[in-house]
């Protein structure tokens, strides 16, 4: 029995609200249960120094958590003067995942920055960030195409992410905080709409796992992301 | 004529939504027009080192702005590795303003931290932060009294803040971003429900001003904060 | 009775010594009682990046305190690796105040940096910094005009600053450290020779105050700055 | 054809030299082809603050690269004043991987820090670090058992790591730098001697991949780590 | 011919003014020609962590330069967020030099911090700092003995410092900035009143030098420090 | 009797192994007894900003110590976020020493960076760094001449360094860690093959010393560096 009463293969309730940010070229407030992440896409008409003159664009991400998004207040990273290793790991992952579905040659020398800020945290914030950032990215691209800054759509795939884990010996989909804290193992799957794997991060937390367990997690992830792809499409339709 | 069409003495639409944060002891999402600030109050059962052993509590504040709360994306302070002078100035002001209505001797050795994070910015974020933080503080105190951590209410006054400015030669109430950018002078007034002055910060931006102009700004501020006190009370009633 | 024996409307003894710095284009060592601040003006033939190509100049300020300018030794900010919020607040204030009396369009693309370093502190260091920095600025401008770098004088007003406060219920002029530590409220007034207000920062420290008290502080400030304007003029004459 | 002429399932030449460090409780200089990492284990008789009083030990890791371990000289992280996101990601991974084979309840309140410093880099430095750190850890534990600081062996499993990737469409074992730079996808596998999975990090670099490709990579990794377990055992025997 | 017209073995005019700092336990404003350094000694009733419980005292130093002490304005180290290598080298030297004439066992667990802040720089600031800091230290010790905090005098020797150099092939005493910039070699000598050597730092700037040249520099230094010892004694008498 | 059994004028066993680094233009692993330093020379085809356009080259150095090069593990400077004063002092010294034997006008606008990383420390690491860096520099220059990047050899002298000290009243050559910790005084001599002095740093640690003692140390240094010059030449021959 999962603490939330969900079935082993049941996602939390998902909602994606667009337009929360007044200024961003694209924005999506994604909620997966009590996890809420505000994702914005910001466009800048140049690329970082190491990219200049190649005629390609750049897509990058930053991640943050409001100090009281969590059960007990965390230090504000701006006040501590540095981002934690965890924060950097997550924002590098978000950036890589989005770049995997963008053909940067089609962008020209512009940068799109995806900011994922966690307003409320209840597990799975990095996966929610990726799923929401995809929507913000598509909205920004849509605006750039309307303005004719982009002639063609550089977004060449759909990406969503979900965590799975082994909780009390059972593979389950979409861990919330309580499950995540007690899981034997957890894994984040970043998958494409076309069935490809972009990234897998699987970690034994309390016990190592075998190939069969891993296969079960991957199957759950495919089922979970199918629902997330639908939610993204609905939000972009809306 | 103000760009927004408001009258010279007209506040923007104000709303204060409580409970936005799932974990904080108190929270208020304040909206003044298109400016939106999430204020949370977090309680910790100890005080900073310099306060220890005196039997008094501490109230402090931190302030931040999401990178894309603004027209063009700003650097993430956590990524840059330090808070700007502006950020520090604002969070020091919020902390001072709230402490002015708290009798810290009645708190015991606990700390209440007010985090004010700007989700959307359209001028007046520091004033909105103070007005919203007061509500978050009261909610946290209410919870502490229900749990009997506090025997009496240490909040001994009501505080709200509003900006005024001289725009095209005319004193006006509650500047939005467009007005703020073009104002000859602006001033932030932090006032108490009992009519006292907690803090005044008046600055000539484009032109110095005289005593009469200053008096007009103060009068506008008193009228504006009267409405904010009512909005706070309604939110706390709700 | 004030601890120093001064009357409620009496400034501390003021002296402004020019030329203390051997290298600076302009320098003034200002003493207000036992508060001593060395103000230097340094000229550089370019402006910061965000100002380039606009044909205007820039005026900015930095503030520091020697570690043992105070009763007990303070940390050296260079050793701690960052400037405190207080330091940043003060240097932003000094910069704004001086820019308010300069027509930067008349400067061309040069920068004048005002360094205000407190050698001995006894209250009122930010006000003394502004009053002294004005003298250093004028001396540097004089030198630039002699060298024909500047065709006209870009300094279009005179600025001085003084603190006032409510000490044991009585409004008094020019707080020293002992008074400042015990004041109910204090206020810094930055005023022009022509009677204009550049900046007011009034703060309730121990008790809020009302409009009448504020008016009394402003009147004291006008009387105090009149004397400071005379001292500046004498120093520049000398 | 692999650039190095190796077969698709062939490891680079592996050597593990113990005792390179004169002072460390355990040390291993691991070479995988032209990648060389010096791993040291240092014992300290206490645990970090967040672990104190629980009677458990702590195992952690730090990772660094000499500035000229690479083709072109990289910035020295100590000089830049911060560790890169990549560095932090790697050292967190090494620490997690080693903790997965240690029963920290059997350690008492001591800390073992594994420093992995890359002297020469030619791809696969994080995997070599984990494989080498295991040997350094075992040597340190052996010394602690000889001194009777540890009554029982807290190392309850064997861990080694290897990278695999899809290079020109073919799954290959143990990427060197040239292959790594051109691979469609790569994956790091951290496996136990008993066949368990500790961590998988699989990333699409140039193209997404499917389940069959992933299975092929995992099979290669199992074959590669079998050889690494043997090399570790031989080094510890020696 | 020296640029200043001095003879090869002639010191610049030296003056040491005590009591410039109002708050410090001891202070000396030392002037060697146009080089001016304010040295203060601050007493704190405890020692740093690594010294605690040994019954000995600690003497340490910090060094700084006002941004416009030099010909062109230098960055403020507090604003840059770190002390330069040069600054750290100098303050370590000052601390070592003073500790060499103090028997710290006679101090008890107190710390004396010597702050040396350069108000005007014209070469030789590190030597002037040491010579001035000695006076500030003695004044602080005198005050501590008057208060009976110290039973005996822990200052067991006299220390002064002077730079010498080879300028246009000729060994000269007490380089000013113009000479220092053009010297073939320079050397700082920190010597005791009893004729002992505390520290020598000799550096070939434009040309290496031989043993005879070195001997000539040392002889000049002995003659220079003899005059500095007298100036220190006079200042302490006064 | 020296702890190591060496005679007062006996160097530790010296070896210099070239080519340890696979990528560097020049590298030398120098061992003096149990002190081991890896020195690499890296060439970059440009000079720092302050040197540009002068047609001269630049030679600089960085120094580091692996955390467990020492008896007890030291903090990793990259993790602490800054280099210690000691580190900066040493790397400035290494850079100065090497520049003293290079005619930078003969280099063109290229930079050679010498990285000296201590793998094992047993006293004398800064001297070993200088002696080893000379070899790495010569190897890099040789490669640049082979490629015809350099037409003539800019290395115009030979440099080596050795420490001496007064140990139990006796001047001795080449202190190891045990001697260094207990020495009354120590001195580092950086000398040229032609008999010139580049730098002397002599410091009284436990007792001041006189001219005769200093002369004895210098004589020992000349004898020690003679052997180091031979070892360098042999390594470069090899």
PDB file of N, CA, C and O in Angstrom, chain A residues 41-52 54-62 91-92 94-100 102-114 137 141 144 150 154, chain D residues 205:
ATOM      1  N   UNK A  41      10.528  30.193 -20.125  1.00  0.00           N
ATOM      2  CA  UNK A  41      11.500  30.185 -21.215  1.00  0.00           C
ATOM      3  C   UNK A  41      11.793  31.626 -21.596  1.00  0.00           C
ATOM      4  O   UNK A  41      10.867  32.393 -21.859  1.00  0.00           O
ATOM      5  N   UNK A  42      13.065  31.987 -21.592  1.00  0.00           N
ATOM      6  CA  UNK A  42      13.468  33.359 -21.910  1.00  0.00           C
ATOM      7  C   UNK A  42      14.378  33.330 -23.134  1.00  0.00           C
ATOM      8  O   UNK A  42      15.313  32.531 -23.197  1.00  0.00           O
ATOM      9  N   UNK A  43      14.114  34.225 -24.063  1.00  0.00           N
ATOM     10  CA  UNK A  43      14.869  34.251 -25.307  1.00  0.00           C
ATOM     11  C   UNK A  43      15.836  35.423 -25.303  1.00  0.00           C
ATOM     12  O   UNK A  43      15.484  36.525 -24.892  1.00  0.00           O
ATOM     13  N   UNK A  44      17.039  35.178 -25.710  1.00  0.00           N
ATOM     14  CA  UNK A  44      18.031  36.232 -25.825  1.00  0.00           C
ATOM     15  C   UNK A  44      18.666  36.122 -27.206  1.00  0.00           C
ATOM     16  O   UNK A  44      18.952  35.011 -27.663  1.00  0.00           O
ATOM     17  N   UNK A  45      18.904  37.257 -27.836  1.00  0.00           N
ATOM     18  CA  UNK A  45      19.344  37.239 -29.227  1.00  0.00           C
ATOM     19  C   UNK A  45      20.825  37.011 -29.435  1.00  0.00           C
ATOM     20  O   UNK A  45      21.431  37.558 -30.354  1.00  0.00           O
ATOM     21  N   UNK A  46      21.447  36.208 -28.597  1.00  0.00           N
ATOM     22  CA  UNK A  46      22.861  35.878 -28.798  1.00  0.00           C
ATOM     23  C   UNK A  46      23.156  34.563 -28.085  1.00  0.00           C
ATOM     24  O   UNK A  46      22.340  34.075 -27.311  1.00  0.00           O
ATOM     25  N   UNK A  47      24.330  34.015 -28.357  1.00  0.00           N
ATOM     26  CA  UNK A  47      24.724  32.763 -27.720  1.00  0.00           C
ATOM     27  C   UNK A  47      25.949  33.012 -26.833  1.00  0.00           C
ATOM     28  O   UNK A  47      26.626  34.031 -26.980  1.00  0.00           O
ATOM     29  N   UNK A  48      26.228  32.084 -25.916  1.00  0.00           N
ATOM     30  CA  UNK A  48      27.413  32.245 -25.074  1.00  0.00           C
ATOM     31  C   UNK A  48      28.693  32.263 -25.920  1.00  0.00           C
ATOM     32  O   UNK A  48      28.716  31.741 -27.047  1.00  0.00           O
ATOM     33  N   UNK A  49      29.744  32.810 -25.344  1.00  0.00           N
ATOM     34  CA  UNK A  49      31.014  32.970 -26.051  1.00  0.00           C
ATOM     35  C   UNK A  49      31.515  31.729 -26.778  1.00  0.00           C
ATOM     36  O   UNK A  49      31.943  31.797 -27.923  1.00  0.00           O
ATOM     37  N   UNK A  50      31.411  30.579 -26.103  1.00  0.00           N
ATOM     38  CA  UNK A  50      31.996  29.362 -26.706  1.00  0.00           C
ATOM     39  C   UNK A  50      31.215  28.868 -27.921  1.00  0.00           C
ATOM     40  O   UNK A  50      31.638  27.954 -28.614  1.00  0.00           O
ATOM     41  N   UNK A  51      30.036  29.457 -28.183  1.00  0.00           N
ATOM     42  CA  UNK A  51      29.174  29.026 -29.296  1.00  0.00           C
ATOM     43  C   UNK A  51      29.208  30.001 -30.469  1.00  0.00           C
ATOM     44  O   UNK A  51      28.663  29.709 -31.533  1.00  0.00           O
ATOM     45  N   UNK A  52      29.797  31.173 -30.263  1.00  0.00           N
ATOM     46  CA  UNK A  52      29.644  32.235 -31.250  1.00  0.00           C
ATOM     47  C   UNK A  52      30.228  31.898 -32.611  1.00  0.00           C
ATOM     48  O   UNK A  52      31.248  31.244 -32.724  1.00  0.00           O
ATOM     49  N   UNK A  54      29.077  30.018 -34.951  1.00  0.00           N
ATOM     50  CA  UNK A  54      28.834  28.698 -35.525  1.00  0.00           C
ATOM     51  C   UNK A  54      27.450  28.604 -36.161  1.00  0.00           C
ATOM     52  O   UNK A  54      27.095  27.572 -36.722  1.00  0.00           O
ATOM     53  N   UNK A  55      26.656  29.665 -35.989  1.00  0.00           N
ATOM     54  CA  UNK A  55      25.347  29.662 -36.617  1.00  0.00           C
ATOM     55  C   UNK A  55      24.316  28.790 -35.917  1.00  0.00           C
ATOM     56  O   UNK A  55      23.219  28.592 -36.416  1.00  0.00           O
ATOM     57  N   UNK A  56      24.663  28.281 -34.737  1.00  0.00           N
ATOM     58  CA  UNK A  56      23.736  27.427 -33.997  1.00  0.00           C
ATOM     59  C   UNK A  56      23.208  28.153 -32.756  1.00  0.00           C
ATOM     60  O   UNK A  56      23.834  29.077 -32.251  1.00  0.00           O
ATOM     61  N   UNK A  57      22.091  27.697 -32.266  1.00  0.00           N
ATOM     62  CA  UNK A  57      21.526  28.261 -31.060  1.00  0.00           C
ATOM     63  C   UNK A  57      21.962  27.503 -29.820  1.00  0.00           C
ATOM     64  O   UNK A  57      22.708  26.515 -29.895  1.00  0.00           O
ATOM     65  N   UNK A  58      21.475  27.963 -28.671  1.00  0.00           N
ATOM     66  CA  UNK A  58      21.813  27.324 -27.413  1.00  0.00           C
ATOM     67  C   UNK A  58      20.558  27.225 -26.548  1.00  0.00           C
ATOM     68  O   UNK A  58      19.715  28.122 -26.559  1.00  0.00           O
ATOM     69  N   UNK A  59      20.442  26.107 -25.855  1.00  0.00           N
ATOM     70  CA  UNK A  59      19.335  25.907 -24.921  1.00  0.00           C
ATOM     71  C   UNK A  59      19.952  25.517 -23.597  1.00  0.00           C
ATOM     72  O   UNK A  59      20.783  24.599 -23.544  1.00  0.00           O
ATOM     73  N   UNK A  60      19.599  26.223 -22.543  1.00  0.00           N
ATOM     74  CA  UNK A  60      20.198  25.917 -21.249  1.00  0.00           C
ATOM     75  C   UNK A  60      19.132  26.039 -20.176  1.00  0.00           C
ATOM     76  O   UNK A  60      18.023  26.508 -20.429  1.00  0.00           O
ATOM     77  N   UNK A  61      19.468  25.601 -18.957  1.00  0.00           N
ATOM     78  CA  UNK A  61      18.467  25.618 -17.894  1.00  0.00           C
ATOM     79  C   UNK A  61      19.090  26.025 -16.575  1.00  0.00           C
ATOM     80  O   UNK A  61      20.277  25.787 -16.337  1.00  0.00           O
ATOM     81  N   UNK A  62      18.295  26.657 -15.753  1.00  0.00           N
ATOM     82  CA  UNK A  62      18.674  26.882 -14.356  1.00  0.00           C
ATOM     83  C   UNK A  62      17.537  26.395 -13.472  1.00  0.00           C
ATOM     84  O   UNK A  62      16.372  26.411 -13.871  1.00  0.00           O
ATOM     85  N   UNK A  91      20.240  21.154 -12.839  1.00  0.00           N
ATOM     86  CA  UNK A  91      20.084  22.081 -13.962  1.00  0.00           C
ATOM     87  C   UNK A  91      20.874  21.632 -15.182  1.00  0.00           C
ATOM     88  O   UNK A  91      20.459  21.878 -16.322  1.00  0.00           O
ATOM     89  N   UNK A  92      21.961  20.929 -14.969  1.00  0.00           N
ATOM     90  CA  UNK A  92      22.683  20.364 -16.102  1.00  0.00           C
ATOM     91  C   UNK A  92      21.824  19.277 -16.788  1.00  0.00           C
ATOM     92  O   UNK A  92      21.770  19.204 -18.015  1.00  0.00           O
ATOM     93  N   UNK A  94      18.486  19.073 -16.784  1.00  0.00           N
ATOM     94  CA  UNK A  94      17.359  19.693 -17.505  1.00  0.00           C
ATOM     95  C   UNK A  94      17.842  20.221 -18.850  1.00  0.00           C
ATOM     96  O   UNK A  94      17.215  19.993 -19.893  1.00  0.00           O
ATOM     97  N   UNK A  95      18.966  20.917 -18.843  1.00  0.00           N
ATOM     98  CA  UNK A  95      19.486  21.482 -20.089  1.00  0.00           C
ATOM     99  C   UNK A  95      19.781  20.394 -21.116  1.00  0.00           C
ATOM    100  O   UNK A  95      19.362  20.484 -22.274  1.00  0.00           O
ATOM    101  N   UNK A  96      20.483  19.343 -20.692  1.00  0.00           N
ATOM    102  CA  UNK A  96      20.798  18.239 -21.614  1.00  0.00           C
ATOM    103  C   UNK A  96      19.518  17.628 -22.197  1.00  0.00           C
ATOM    104  O   UNK A  96      19.454  17.312 -23.387  1.00  0.00           O
ATOM    105  N   UNK A  97      18.536  17.440 -21.331  1.00  0.00           N
ATOM    106  CA  UNK A  97      17.319  16.755 -21.761  1.00  0.00           C
ATOM    107  C   UNK A  97      16.581  17.565 -22.823  1.00  0.00           C
ATOM    108  O   UNK A  97      16.071  17.007 -23.794  1.00  0.00           O
ATOM    109  N   UNK A  98      16.509  18.873 -22.637  1.00  0.00           N
ATOM    110  CA  UNK A  98      15.806  19.693 -23.622  1.00  0.00           C
ATOM    111  C   UNK A  98      16.603  19.800 -24.911  1.00  0.00           C
ATOM    112  O   UNK A  98      16.044  19.774 -26.009  1.00  0.00           O
ATOM    113  N   UNK A  99      17.914  19.917 -24.798  1.00  0.00           N
ATOM    114  CA  UNK A  99      18.735  20.007 -26.014  1.00  0.00           C
ATOM    115  C   UNK A  99      18.575  18.751 -26.886  1.00  0.00           C
ATOM    116  O   UNK A  99      18.729  18.806 -28.095  1.00  0.00           O
ATOM    117  N   UNK A 100      18.246  17.616 -26.224  1.00  0.00           N
ATOM    118  CA  UNK A 100      18.121  16.361 -26.978  1.00  0.00           C
ATOM    119  C   UNK A 100      16.939  16.371 -27.935  1.00  0.00           C
ATOM    120  O   UNK A 100      16.871  15.544 -28.838  1.00  0.00           O
ATOM    121  N   UNK A 102      15.974  19.301 -29.539  1.00  0.00           N
ATOM    122  CA  UNK A 102      16.061  20.532 -30.316  1.00  0.00           C
ATOM    123  C   UNK A 102      17.161  20.371 -31.365  1.00  0.00           C
ATOM    124  O   UNK A 102      18.254  19.898 -31.050  1.00  0.00           O
ATOM    125  N   UNK A 103      16.870  20.760 -32.570  1.00  0.00           N
ATOM    126  CA  UNK A 103      17.918  20.812 -33.595  1.00  0.00           C
ATOM    127  C   UNK A 103      18.453  22.239 -33.591  1.00  0.00           C
ATOM    128  O   UNK A 103      17.866  23.150 -34.159  1.00  0.00           O
ATOM    129  N   UNK A 104      19.564  22.427 -32.919  1.00  0.00           N
ATOM    130  CA  UNK A 104      20.052  23.777 -32.674  1.00  0.00           C
ATOM    131  C   UNK A 104      20.540  24.473 -33.947  1.00  0.00           C
ATOM    132  O   UNK A 104      20.659  25.692 -33.978  1.00  0.00           O
ATOM    133  N   UNK A 105      20.781  23.689 -34.957  1.00  0.00           N
ATOM    134  CA  UNK A 105      21.152  24.316 -36.241  1.00  0.00           C
ATOM    135  C   UNK A 105      19.998  25.125 -36.815  1.00  0.00           C
ATOM    136  O   UNK A 105      20.208  26.040 -37.597  1.00  0.00           O
ATOM    137  N   UNK A 106      18.777  24.770 -36.427  1.00  0.00           N
ATOM    138  CA  UNK A 106      17.597  25.463 -36.956  1.00  0.00           C
ATOM    139  C   UNK A 106      17.253  26.728 -36.169  1.00  0.00           C
ATOM    140  O   UNK A 106      16.284  27.408 -36.465  1.00  0.00           O
ATOM    141  N   UNK A 107      18.034  27.024 -35.119  1.00  0.00           N
ATOM    142  CA  UNK A 107      17.664  28.137 -34.239  1.00  0.00           C
ATOM    143  C   UNK A 107      18.300  29.459 -34.637  1.00  0.00           C
ATOM    144  O   UNK A 107      17.795  30.524 -34.287  1.00  0.00           O
ATOM    145  N   UNK A 108      19.440  29.405 -35.326  1.00  0.00           N
ATOM    146  CA  UNK A 108      20.213  30.628 -35.468  1.00  0.00           C
ATOM    147  C   UNK A 108      20.847  30.957 -34.124  1.00  0.00           C
ATOM    148  O   UNK A 108      20.634  30.252 -33.128  1.00  0.00           O
ATOM    149  N   UNK A 109      21.604  32.029 -34.054  1.00  0.00           N
ATOM    150  CA  UNK A 109      22.362  32.309 -32.831  1.00  0.00           C
ATOM    151  C   UNK A 109      21.508  33.008 -31.767  1.00  0.00           C
ATOM    152  O   UNK A 109      21.694  34.186 -31.459  1.00  0.00           O
ATOM    153  N   UNK A 110      20.566  32.279 -31.220  1.00  0.00           N
ATOM    154  CA  UNK A 110      19.804  32.775 -30.076  1.00  0.00           C
ATOM    155  C   UNK A 110      19.944  31.782 -28.935  1.00  0.00           C
ATOM    156  O   UNK A 110      20.310  30.626 -29.128  1.00  0.00           O
ATOM    157  N   UNK A 111      19.669  32.251 -27.734  1.00  0.00           N
ATOM    158  CA  UNK A 111      19.700  31.383 -26.556  1.00  0.00           C
ATOM    159  C   UNK A 111      18.314  31.328 -25.940  1.00  0.00           C
ATOM    160  O   UNK A 111      17.660  32.361 -25.800  1.00  0.00           O
ATOM    161  N   UNK A 112      17.883  30.138 -25.606  1.00  0.00           N
ATOM    162  CA  UNK A 112      16.652  30.008 -24.820  1.00  0.00           C
ATOM    163  C   UNK A 112      17.032  29.426 -23.467  1.00  0.00           C
ATOM    164  O   UNK A 112      17.637  28.358 -23.382  1.00  0.00           O
ATOM    165  N   UNK A 113      16.716  30.178 -22.406  1.00  0.00           N
ATOM    166  CA  UNK A 113      17.032  29.734 -21.044  1.00  0.00           C
ATOM    167  C   UNK A 113      15.756  29.297 -20.358  1.00  0.00           C
ATOM    168  O   UNK A 113      14.781  30.052 -20.302  1.00  0.00           O
ATOM    169  N   UNK A 114      15.796  28.090 -19.824  1.00  0.00           N
ATOM    170  CA  UNK A 114      14.649  27.555 -19.104  1.00  0.00           C
ATOM    171  C   UNK A 114      14.908  27.657 -17.616  1.00  0.00           C
ATOM    172  O   UNK A 114      15.847  27.036 -17.109  1.00  0.00           O
ATOM    173  N   UNK A 137       9.223  25.844 -23.383  1.00  0.00           N
ATOM    174  CA  UNK A 137      10.059  25.948 -24.587  1.00  0.00           C
ATOM    175  C   UNK A 137       9.197  26.030 -25.848  1.00  0.00           C
ATOM    176  O   UNK A 137       9.416  26.882 -26.723  1.00  0.00           O
ATOM    177  N   UNK A 141       8.981  29.056 -28.574  1.00  0.00           N
ATOM    178  CA  UNK A 141       9.255  28.811 -29.987  1.00  0.00           C
ATOM    179  C   UNK A 141       8.072  29.264 -30.847  1.00  0.00           C
ATOM    180  O   UNK A 141       8.236  29.880 -31.903  1.00  0.00           O
ATOM    181  N   UNK A 144       8.267  32.902 -31.241  1.00  0.00           N
ATOM    182  CA  UNK A 144       9.347  33.285 -32.164  1.00  0.00           C
ATOM    183  C   UNK A 144       8.957  32.996 -33.616  1.00  0.00           C
ATOM    184  O   UNK A 144       9.380  33.699 -34.528  1.00  0.00           O
ATOM    185  N   UNK A 150      12.014  32.689 -36.094  1.00  0.00           N
ATOM    186  CA  UNK A 150      12.346  31.320 -36.507  1.00  0.00           C
ATOM    187  C   UNK A 150      11.506  30.959 -37.723  1.00  0.00           C
ATOM    188  O   UNK A 150      10.273  31.125 -37.703  1.00  0.00           O
ATOM    189  N   UNK A 154      12.453  24.344 -34.478  1.00  0.00           N
ATOM    190  CA  UNK A 154      13.653  23.569 -34.126  1.00  0.00           C
ATOM    191  C   UNK A 154      13.364  22.451 -33.124  1.00  0.00           C
ATOM    192  O   UNK A 154      14.264  21.656 -32.838  1.00  0.00           O
TER     193      UNK A 154
ATOM    194  N   UNK D 205      23.949  11.352 -26.230  1.00  0.00           N
ATOM    195  CA  UNK D 205      24.746  12.533 -26.537  1.00  0.00           C
ATOM    196  C   UNK D 205      24.375  13.076 -27.917  1.00  0.00           C
ATOM    197  O   UNK D 205      24.124  14.250 -28.073  1.00  0.00           O
TER     198      UNK D 205
END
